[in-house]
Tab-separated table of C-alpha atoms in Angstrom:
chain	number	residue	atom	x	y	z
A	1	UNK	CA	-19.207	20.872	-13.821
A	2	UNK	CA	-22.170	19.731	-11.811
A	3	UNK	CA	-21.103	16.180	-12.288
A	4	UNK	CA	-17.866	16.954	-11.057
A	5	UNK	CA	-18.651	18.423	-7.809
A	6	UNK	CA	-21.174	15.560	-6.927
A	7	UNK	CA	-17.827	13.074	-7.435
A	8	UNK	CA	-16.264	15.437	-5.019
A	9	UNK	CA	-19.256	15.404	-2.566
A	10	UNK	CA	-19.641	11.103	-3.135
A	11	UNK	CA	-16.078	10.430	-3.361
A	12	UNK	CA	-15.532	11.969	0.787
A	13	UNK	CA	-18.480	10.332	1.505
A	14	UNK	CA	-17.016	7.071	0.660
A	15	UNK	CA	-13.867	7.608	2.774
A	16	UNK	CA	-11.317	7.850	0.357
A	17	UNK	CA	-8.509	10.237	1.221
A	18	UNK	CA	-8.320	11.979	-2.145
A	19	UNK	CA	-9.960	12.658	-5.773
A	20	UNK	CA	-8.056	13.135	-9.078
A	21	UNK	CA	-9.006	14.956	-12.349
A	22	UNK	CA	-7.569	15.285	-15.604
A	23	UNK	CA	-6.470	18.448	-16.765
A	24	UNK	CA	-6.693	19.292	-20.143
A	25	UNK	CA	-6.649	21.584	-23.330
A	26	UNK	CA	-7.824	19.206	-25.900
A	27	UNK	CA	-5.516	21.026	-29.207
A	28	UNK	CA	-2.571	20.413	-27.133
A	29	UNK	CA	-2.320	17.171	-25.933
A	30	UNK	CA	-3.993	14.935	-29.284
A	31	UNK	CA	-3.698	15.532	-33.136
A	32	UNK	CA	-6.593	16.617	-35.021
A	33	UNK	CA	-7.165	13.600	-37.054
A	34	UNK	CA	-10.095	12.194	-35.114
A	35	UNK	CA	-12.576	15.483	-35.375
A	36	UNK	CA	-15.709	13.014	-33.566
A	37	UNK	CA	-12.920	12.707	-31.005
A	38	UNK	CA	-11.695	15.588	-30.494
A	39	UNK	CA	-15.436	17.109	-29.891
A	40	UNK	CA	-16.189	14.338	-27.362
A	41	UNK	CA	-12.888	15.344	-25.493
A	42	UNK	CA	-13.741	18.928	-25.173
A	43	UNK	CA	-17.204	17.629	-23.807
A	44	UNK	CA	-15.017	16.947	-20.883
A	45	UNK	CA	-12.741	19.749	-20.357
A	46	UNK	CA	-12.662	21.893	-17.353
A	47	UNK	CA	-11.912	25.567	-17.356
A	48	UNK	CA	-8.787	25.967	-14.716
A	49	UNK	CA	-11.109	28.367	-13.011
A	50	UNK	CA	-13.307	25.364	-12.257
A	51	UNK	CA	-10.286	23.150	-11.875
A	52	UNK	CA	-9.495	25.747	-8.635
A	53	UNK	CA	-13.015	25.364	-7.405
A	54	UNK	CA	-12.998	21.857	-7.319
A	55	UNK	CA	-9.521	22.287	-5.285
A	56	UNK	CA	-10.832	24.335	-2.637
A	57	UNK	CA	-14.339	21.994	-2.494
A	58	UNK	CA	-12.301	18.563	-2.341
A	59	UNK	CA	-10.085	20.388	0.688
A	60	UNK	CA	-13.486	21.585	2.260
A	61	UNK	CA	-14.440	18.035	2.406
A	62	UNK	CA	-11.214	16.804	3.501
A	63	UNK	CA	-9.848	15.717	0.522
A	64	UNK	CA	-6.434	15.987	-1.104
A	65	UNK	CA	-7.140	17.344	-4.512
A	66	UNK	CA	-4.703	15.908	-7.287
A	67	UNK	CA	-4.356	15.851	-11.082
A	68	UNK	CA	-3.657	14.691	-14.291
A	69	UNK	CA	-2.229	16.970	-17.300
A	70	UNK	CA	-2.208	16.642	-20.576
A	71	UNK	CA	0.013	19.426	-21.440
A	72	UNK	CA	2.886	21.736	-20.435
A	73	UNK	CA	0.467	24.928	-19.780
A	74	UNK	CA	-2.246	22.338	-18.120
A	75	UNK	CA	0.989	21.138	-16.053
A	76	UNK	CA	2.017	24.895	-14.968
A	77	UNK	CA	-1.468	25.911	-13.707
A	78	UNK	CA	-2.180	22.836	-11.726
A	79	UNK	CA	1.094	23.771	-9.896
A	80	UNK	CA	-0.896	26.451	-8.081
A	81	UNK	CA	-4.118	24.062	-6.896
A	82	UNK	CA	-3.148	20.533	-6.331
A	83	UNK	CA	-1.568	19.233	-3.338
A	84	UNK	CA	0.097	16.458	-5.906
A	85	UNK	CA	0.444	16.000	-9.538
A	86	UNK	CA	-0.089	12.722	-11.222
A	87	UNK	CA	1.750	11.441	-15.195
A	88	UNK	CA	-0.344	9.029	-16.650
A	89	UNK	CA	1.086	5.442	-17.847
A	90	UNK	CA	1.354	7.158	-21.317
A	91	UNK	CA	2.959	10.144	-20.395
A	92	UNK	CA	5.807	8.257	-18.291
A	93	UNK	CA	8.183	9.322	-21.539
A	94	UNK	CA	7.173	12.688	-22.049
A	95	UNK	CA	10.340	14.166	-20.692
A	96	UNK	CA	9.623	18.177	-20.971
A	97	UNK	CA	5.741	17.647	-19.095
A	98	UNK	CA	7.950	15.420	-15.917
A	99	UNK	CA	10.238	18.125	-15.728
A	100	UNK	CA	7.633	21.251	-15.836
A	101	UNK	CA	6.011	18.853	-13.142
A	102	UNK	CA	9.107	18.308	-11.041
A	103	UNK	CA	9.436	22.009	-11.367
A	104	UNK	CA	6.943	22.729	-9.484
A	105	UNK	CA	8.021	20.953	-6.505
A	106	UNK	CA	4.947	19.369	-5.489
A	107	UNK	CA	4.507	15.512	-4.492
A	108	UNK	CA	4.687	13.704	-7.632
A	109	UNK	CA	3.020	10.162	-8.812
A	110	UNK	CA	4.120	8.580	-12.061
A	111	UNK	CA	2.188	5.986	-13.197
A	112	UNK	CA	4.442	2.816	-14.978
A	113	UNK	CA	2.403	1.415	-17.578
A	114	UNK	CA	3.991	0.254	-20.948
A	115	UNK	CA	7.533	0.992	-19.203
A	116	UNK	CA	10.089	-1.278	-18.465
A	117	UNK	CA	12.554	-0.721	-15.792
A	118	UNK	CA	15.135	1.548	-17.744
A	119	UNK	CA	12.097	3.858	-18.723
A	120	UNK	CA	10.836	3.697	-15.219
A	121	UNK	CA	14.287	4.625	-14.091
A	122	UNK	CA	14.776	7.398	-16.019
A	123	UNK	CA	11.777	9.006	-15.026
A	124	UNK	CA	12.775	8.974	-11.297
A	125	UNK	CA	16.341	9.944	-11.999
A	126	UNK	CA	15.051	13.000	-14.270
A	127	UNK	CA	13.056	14.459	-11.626
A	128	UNK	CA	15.452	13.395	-8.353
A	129	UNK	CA	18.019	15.639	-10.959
A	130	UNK	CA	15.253	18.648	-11.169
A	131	UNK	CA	15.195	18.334	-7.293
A	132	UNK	CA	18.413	18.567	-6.745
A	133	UNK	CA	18.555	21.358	-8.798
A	134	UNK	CA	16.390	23.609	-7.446
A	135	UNK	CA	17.159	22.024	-3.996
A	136	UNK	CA	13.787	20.782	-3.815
A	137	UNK	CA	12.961	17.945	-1.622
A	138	UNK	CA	10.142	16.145	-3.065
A	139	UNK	CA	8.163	12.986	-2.838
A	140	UNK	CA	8.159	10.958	-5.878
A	141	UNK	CA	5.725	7.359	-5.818
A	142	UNK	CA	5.350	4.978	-8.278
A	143	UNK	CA	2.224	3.369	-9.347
A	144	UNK	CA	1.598	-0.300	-10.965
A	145	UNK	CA	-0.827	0.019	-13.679
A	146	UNK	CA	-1.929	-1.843	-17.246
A	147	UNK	CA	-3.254	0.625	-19.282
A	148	UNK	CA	-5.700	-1.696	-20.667
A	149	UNK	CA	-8.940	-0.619	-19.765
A	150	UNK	CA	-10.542	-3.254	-18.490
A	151	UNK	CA	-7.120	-5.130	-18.025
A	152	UNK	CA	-7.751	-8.827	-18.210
A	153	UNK	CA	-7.038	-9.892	-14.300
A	154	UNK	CA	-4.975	-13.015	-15.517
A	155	UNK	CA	-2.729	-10.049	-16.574
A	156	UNK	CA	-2.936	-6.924	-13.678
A	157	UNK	CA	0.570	-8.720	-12.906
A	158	UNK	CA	0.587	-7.806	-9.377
A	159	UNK	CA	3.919	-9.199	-8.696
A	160	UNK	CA	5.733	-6.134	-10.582
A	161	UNK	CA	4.896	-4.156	-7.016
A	162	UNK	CA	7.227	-6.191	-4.996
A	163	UNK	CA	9.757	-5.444	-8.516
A	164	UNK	CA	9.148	-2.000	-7.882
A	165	UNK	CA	9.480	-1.343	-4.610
A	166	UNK	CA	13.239	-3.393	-4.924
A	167	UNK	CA	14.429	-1.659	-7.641
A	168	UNK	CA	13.121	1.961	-6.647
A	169	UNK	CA	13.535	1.139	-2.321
A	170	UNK	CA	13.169	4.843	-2.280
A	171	UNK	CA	10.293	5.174	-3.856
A	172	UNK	CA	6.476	4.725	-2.821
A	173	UNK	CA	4.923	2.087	-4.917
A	174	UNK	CA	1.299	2.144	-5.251
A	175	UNK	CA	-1.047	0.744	-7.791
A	176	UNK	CA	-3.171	1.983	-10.220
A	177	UNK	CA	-6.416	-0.323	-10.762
A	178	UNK	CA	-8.078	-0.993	-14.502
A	179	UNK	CA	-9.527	-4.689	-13.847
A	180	UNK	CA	-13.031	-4.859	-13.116
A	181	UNK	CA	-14.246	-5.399	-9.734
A	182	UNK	CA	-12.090	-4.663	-6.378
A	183	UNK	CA	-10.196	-7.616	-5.993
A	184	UNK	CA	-6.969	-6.535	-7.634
A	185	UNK	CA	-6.633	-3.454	-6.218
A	186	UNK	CA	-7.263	-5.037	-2.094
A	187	UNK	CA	-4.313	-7.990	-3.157
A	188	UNK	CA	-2.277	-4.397	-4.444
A	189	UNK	CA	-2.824	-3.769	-0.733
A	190	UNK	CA	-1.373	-6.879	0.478
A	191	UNK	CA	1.427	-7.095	-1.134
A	192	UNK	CA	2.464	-3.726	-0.290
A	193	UNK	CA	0.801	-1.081	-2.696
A	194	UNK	CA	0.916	2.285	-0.500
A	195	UNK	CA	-1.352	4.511	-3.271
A	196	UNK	CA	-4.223	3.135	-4.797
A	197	UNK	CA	-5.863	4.569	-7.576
A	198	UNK	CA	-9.256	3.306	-8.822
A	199	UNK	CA	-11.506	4.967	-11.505
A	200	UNK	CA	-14.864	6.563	-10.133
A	201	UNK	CA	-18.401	7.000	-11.329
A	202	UNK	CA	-21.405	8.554	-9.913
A	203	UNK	CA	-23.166	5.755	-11.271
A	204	UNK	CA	-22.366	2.887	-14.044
A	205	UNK	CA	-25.090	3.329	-16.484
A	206	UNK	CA	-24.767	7.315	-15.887
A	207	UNK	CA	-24.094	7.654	-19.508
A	208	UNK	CA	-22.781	5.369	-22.941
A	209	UNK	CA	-19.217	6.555	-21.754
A	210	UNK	CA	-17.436	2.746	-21.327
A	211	UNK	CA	-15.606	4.367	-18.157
A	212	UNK	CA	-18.672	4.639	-16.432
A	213	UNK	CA	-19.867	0.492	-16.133
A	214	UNK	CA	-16.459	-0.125	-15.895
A	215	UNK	CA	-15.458	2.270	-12.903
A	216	UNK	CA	-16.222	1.662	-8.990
A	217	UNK	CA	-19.418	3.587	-7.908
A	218	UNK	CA	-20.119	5.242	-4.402
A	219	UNK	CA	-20.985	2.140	-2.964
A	220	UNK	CA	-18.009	-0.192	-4.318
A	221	UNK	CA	-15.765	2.640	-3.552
A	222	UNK	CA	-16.704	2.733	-0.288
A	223	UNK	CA	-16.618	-1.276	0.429
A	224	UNK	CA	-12.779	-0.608	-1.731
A	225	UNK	CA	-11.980	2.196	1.319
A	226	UNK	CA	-13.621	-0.135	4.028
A	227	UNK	CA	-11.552	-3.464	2.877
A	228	UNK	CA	-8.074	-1.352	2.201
A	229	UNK	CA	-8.659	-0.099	5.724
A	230	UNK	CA	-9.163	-4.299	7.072
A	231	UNK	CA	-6.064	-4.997	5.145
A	232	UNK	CA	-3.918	-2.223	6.127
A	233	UNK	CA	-4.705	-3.592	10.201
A	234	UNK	CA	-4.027	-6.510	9.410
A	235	UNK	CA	-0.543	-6.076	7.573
A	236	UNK	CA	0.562	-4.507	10.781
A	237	UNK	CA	4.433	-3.177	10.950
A	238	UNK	CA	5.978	-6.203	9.986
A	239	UNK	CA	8.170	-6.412	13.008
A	240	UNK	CA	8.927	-10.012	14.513
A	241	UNK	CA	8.110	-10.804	17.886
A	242	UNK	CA	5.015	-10.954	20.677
A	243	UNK	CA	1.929	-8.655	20.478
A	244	UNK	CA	0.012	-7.767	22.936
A	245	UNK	CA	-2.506	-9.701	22.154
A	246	UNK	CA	-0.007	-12.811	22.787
A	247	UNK	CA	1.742	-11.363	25.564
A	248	UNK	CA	-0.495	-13.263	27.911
A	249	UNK	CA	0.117	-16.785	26.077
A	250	UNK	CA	3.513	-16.836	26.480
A	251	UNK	CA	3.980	-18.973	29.438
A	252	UNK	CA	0.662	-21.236	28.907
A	253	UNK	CA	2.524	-22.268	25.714
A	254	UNK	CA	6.045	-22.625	26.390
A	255	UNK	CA	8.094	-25.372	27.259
A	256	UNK	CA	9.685	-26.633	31.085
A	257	UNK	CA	11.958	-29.021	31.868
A	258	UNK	CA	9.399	-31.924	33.713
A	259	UNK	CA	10.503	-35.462	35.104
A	260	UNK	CA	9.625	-37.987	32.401
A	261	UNK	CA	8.521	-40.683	35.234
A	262	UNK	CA	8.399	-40.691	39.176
A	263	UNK	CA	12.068	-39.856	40.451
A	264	UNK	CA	13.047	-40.559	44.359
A	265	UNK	CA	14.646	-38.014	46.169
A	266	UNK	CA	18.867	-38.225	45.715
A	267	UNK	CA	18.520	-39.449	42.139
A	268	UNK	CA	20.765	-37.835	39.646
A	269	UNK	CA	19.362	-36.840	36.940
A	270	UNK	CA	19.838	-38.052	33.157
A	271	UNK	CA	18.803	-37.269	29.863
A	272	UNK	CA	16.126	-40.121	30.122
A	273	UNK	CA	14.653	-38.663	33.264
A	274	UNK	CA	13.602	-35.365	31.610
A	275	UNK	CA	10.707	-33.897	29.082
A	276	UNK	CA	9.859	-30.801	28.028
A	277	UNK	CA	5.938	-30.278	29.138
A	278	UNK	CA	3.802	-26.984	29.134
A	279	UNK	CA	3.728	-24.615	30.479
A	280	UNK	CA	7.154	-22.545	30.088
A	281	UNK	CA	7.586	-21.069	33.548
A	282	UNK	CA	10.520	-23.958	34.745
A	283	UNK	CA	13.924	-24.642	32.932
A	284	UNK	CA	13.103	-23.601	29.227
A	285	UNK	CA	14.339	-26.392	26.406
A	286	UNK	CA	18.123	-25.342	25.681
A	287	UNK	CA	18.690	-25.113	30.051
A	288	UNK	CA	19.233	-28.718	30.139
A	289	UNK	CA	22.685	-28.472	31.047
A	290	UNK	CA	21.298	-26.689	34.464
A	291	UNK	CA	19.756	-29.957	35.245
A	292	UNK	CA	21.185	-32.997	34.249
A	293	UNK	CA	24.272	-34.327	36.527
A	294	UNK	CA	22.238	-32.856	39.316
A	295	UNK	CA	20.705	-34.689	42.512
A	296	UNK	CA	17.447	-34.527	43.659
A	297	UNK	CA	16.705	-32.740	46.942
A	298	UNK	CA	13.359	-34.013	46.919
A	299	UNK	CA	11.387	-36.739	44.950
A	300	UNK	CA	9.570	-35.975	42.059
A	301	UNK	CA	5.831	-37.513	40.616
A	302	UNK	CA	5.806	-37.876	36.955
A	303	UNK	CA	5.285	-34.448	35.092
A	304	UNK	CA	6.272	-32.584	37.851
A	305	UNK	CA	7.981	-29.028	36.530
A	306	UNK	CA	12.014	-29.436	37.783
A	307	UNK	CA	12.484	-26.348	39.671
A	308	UNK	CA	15.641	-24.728	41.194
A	309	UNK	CA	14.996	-25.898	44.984
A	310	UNK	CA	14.470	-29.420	43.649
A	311	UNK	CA	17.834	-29.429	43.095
A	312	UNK	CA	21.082	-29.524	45.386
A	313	UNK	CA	23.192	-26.452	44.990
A	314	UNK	CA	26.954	-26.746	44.145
């Protein structure tokens, strides 16, 4: 438990907006052929009693709390702590745990994992049904992952996030990072990943555990936070147009309508006696039929922008 408040305490430290458990009760969620495993697991369970300290220390920081559960009775107690409730990759099929979840009416995030569309699909539509029901409106994202642990970056197959977020447009996508380092879970960013998940150790050689040299610690979880943060600036709304930056560049760059060589004063103007110079505060490109036909009120040097008064009314 000790451990488990210092990732509380580190993870706000590093800027993240939220820390996630797993919540457990090892005899119901694995079979008891693997007794070496099973021990090890219950090494790691968590009392719910804890499980609601941990809640009120990760709000105290400013942290969303969330959580993982194994189980249906893991599932209904987490209801009362966590302001969201995460299914695990493997769990994305376990039909009575995502409704006792959806039941609960709390922000849901499902991770995708070993699931094609049509199992992805009827996930969502399962819990939009339990909703709808019990005239809940909830929020329900999706998160990329490869259960592989480390996944092989040749295959975190980023590109399923732009899949996701077309075939669920109602959905949050998000991604849930396994490879090793930070990379894959910044280009998640990028490419339009709203959740990002990322496995978190007080330190990598804090025990034998793999997870531990393979998760981020404080400090790459807080470079992770810092670079999400660069790349969520720089993605911007996505709206076309000027900025502000730009707004001042707009003339300096544009186009006029110039003479293309000295013109005398009465000439009438031609398509051979015009270019299109910087900058764009004359006749813009596409106003050429304002000018040409048109006499000259007054001569003109080479270069000079054609302007309105240069040119005889009527």
């Amino acid at each position: 438990m000790g451990a488990a408040r210092e990732l509380v305490d580190r993870a706000a430290e590093t800027g993240a907006d939220a820390v996630k458990f797993q919540t457990f009760i090892t005899e119901k969620f694995t079979a008891p052929t693997d007794p070496a495993r099973i021990e090890r697991l219950k090494q790691f369970q968590l009392s719910f009693d804890q499980f609601s300290e941990l809640a009120e220390r990760a709000r105290a920081k400013g942290l969303m709390f969330f959580s993982t559960p194994l189980d249906l009775d893991s599932a209904r107690f987490l209801a009362t702590v966590v302001d969201a409730v995460k299914i695990a990759s493997g769990d994305n099929t376990f039909w009575p745990l995502i409704e006792c979840c959806a039941d609960s009416g709390k922000p849901m995030i499902i991770s995708t994992g070993i699931s094609g569309e049509a199992e992805i699909r009827e996930a969502v539509d399962r819990v939009s049904a339990r909703w709808t029901l019990a005239g809940i409106t909830g929020d329900l994202a999706l998160l990329h992952c490869i259960v592989s642990y480390p996944a092989p970056a040749e295959q975190a197959n980023l590109g399923a996030i732009a899949a996701l977020k077309a075939a669920f447009p109602n959905q949050t996508v998000g991604y849930s990072d396994h490879t090793m380092g930070l990379d894959a879970a910044v280009i998640a960013v990028a490419m339009g990943a709203r959740v990002i998940e990322k496995h978190f150790t007080l330190a990598n050689d804090y025990s034998d555990f793999r997870d531990h040299q393979l998760s981020a610690n404080p400090t790459d979880m807080a470079d992770l936070v810092r670079r999400i943060r660069a790349v969520e600036a720089m993605t911007g709304t996505g709206a076309l147009g000027t900025m502000d930056c730009e707004r001042d560049l707009v003339t300096p760059v544009r186009r006029s309508i110039a003479a293309a060589r000295d013109l005398p004063a009465g000439h009438v103007l031609t398509i051979d006696d015009i270019v299109w110079l910087r900058p764009g505060d004359g006749f813009p490109p596409g106003g050429e039929d304002a000018v040409l036909a048109r006499r000259l009120t007054s001569a003109l040097a080479s270069g000079d922008l054609i302007r309105p008064d240069h040119l005889e009314q009527g």
